[in-house]
Amino acid sequence: MSNIVMESAELMQMLPESEQQFAYEFIKKLVRSWDPDFTKLTPSEREKVDAAEKSGFMNENEIDWEHLEQYA
């Protein structure tokens, strides 16, 4: 977790519960407007996808689903 995220959480902790809820809803709205379909990757997610693709990742169209035993 980045420092700015941790500092934001600490700041939110200082607020009364009702204001924490408001801040949470605001952040949620901000994230959804940035990525309404939840399709963007965070930097750590991008690293995981890149690693998976470099480790023998196969496109599902390349798999012979009728004869999976050949991949064991």
Tab-separated table of C-alpha atoms in Angstrom:
chain	number	residue	atom	x	y	z
A	1	MET	CA	0.000	0.000	0.000
A	2	SER	CA	1.430	3.391	-0.940
A	3	ASN	CA	2.216	6.056	1.633
A	4	ILE	CA	-0.496	8.357	0.322
A	5	VAL	CA	-3.130	5.623	0.728
A	6	MET	CA	-1.992	4.935	4.291
A	7	GLU	CA	-1.964	8.660	5.121
A	8	SER	CA	-5.457	9.014	3.633
A	9	ALA	CA	-6.708	6.150	5.792
A	10	GLU	CA	-5.147	7.759	8.876
A	11	LEU	CA	-6.845	11.069	8.040
A	12	MET	CA	-10.189	9.336	7.555
A	13	GLN	CA	-9.757	7.627	10.945
A	14	MET	CA	-9.731	11.076	12.591
A	15	LEU	CA	-13.170	11.931	11.193
A	16	PRO	CA	-16.464	11.206	12.932
A	17	GLU	CA	-18.096	8.022	11.644
A	18	SER	CA	-20.690	9.905	9.572
A	19	GLU	CA	-17.930	11.859	7.824
A	20	GLN	CA	-15.951	8.658	7.283
A	21	GLN	CA	-18.955	7.259	5.444
A	22	PHE	CA	-19.160	10.417	3.312
A	23	ALA	CA	-15.432	10.181	2.472
A	24	TYR	CA	-15.799	6.494	1.607
A	25	GLU	CA	-18.733	7.173	-0.728
A	26	PHE	CA	-16.796	10.010	-2.364
A	27	ILE	CA	-13.747	7.807	-2.961
A	28	LYS	CA	-15.952	5.017	-4.317
A	29	LYS	CA	-17.622	7.467	-6.708
A	30	LEU	CA	-14.219	8.801	-7.782
A	31	VAL	CA	-12.896	5.289	-8.535
A	32	ARG	CA	-16.030	4.316	-10.437
A	33	SER	CA	-15.862	7.436	-12.599
A	34	TRP	CA	-12.181	6.693	-13.332
A	35	ASP	CA	-12.936	3.046	-14.208
A	36	PRO	CA	-16.690	2.525	-14.600
A	37	ASP	CA	-16.358	-1.041	-15.920
A	38	PHE	CA	-13.619	-2.076	-13.455
A	39	THR	CA	-11.373	-2.974	-16.396
A	40	LYS	CA	-8.277	-0.884	-15.643
A	41	LEU	CA	-5.362	-2.549	-13.921
A	42	THR	CA	-3.422	-1.225	-10.975
A	43	PRO	CA	0.388	-1.312	-11.335
A	44	SER	CA	0.585	-4.474	-9.195
A	45	GLU	CA	-2.178	-6.155	-11.226
A	46	ARG	CA	-0.317	-5.246	-14.447
A	47	GLU	CA	2.836	-6.903	-13.057
A	48	LYS	CA	0.883	-10.082	-12.275
A	49	VAL	CA	-0.677	-10.195	-15.751
A	50	ASP	CA	2.711	-9.631	-17.401
A	51	ALA	CA	4.270	-12.398	-15.303
A	52	ALA	CA	1.438	-14.794	-16.167
A	53	GLU	CA	1.737	-14.058	-19.871
A	54	LYS	CA	5.496	-14.724	-19.792
A	55	SER	CA	5.137	-17.997	-17.881
A	56	GLY	CA	3.565	-20.157	-20.576
A	57	PHE	CA	0.193	-18.470	-20.660
A	58	MET	CA	-2.086	-19.946	-23.317
A	59	ASN	CA	-4.983	-18.324	-25.090
A	60	GLU	CA	-8.167	-20.305	-24.463
A	61	ASN	CA	-8.648	-20.627	-28.237
A	62	GLU	CA	-5.387	-22.624	-28.401
A	63	ILE	CA	-6.646	-25.272	-25.941
A	64	ASP	CA	-8.117	-28.531	-27.199
A	65	TRP	CA	-10.922	-28.765	-24.648
A	66	GLU	CA	-11.911	-32.242	-25.846
A	67	HIS	CA	-8.443	-33.670	-25.050
A	68	LEU	CA	-7.248	-31.923	-21.890
A	69	GLU	CA	-5.146	-34.917	-20.855
A	70	GLN	CA	-2.473	-33.843	-23.330
A	71	TYR	CA	-1.717	-30.825	-21.127
A	72	ALA	CA	-1.146	-32.823	-17.917
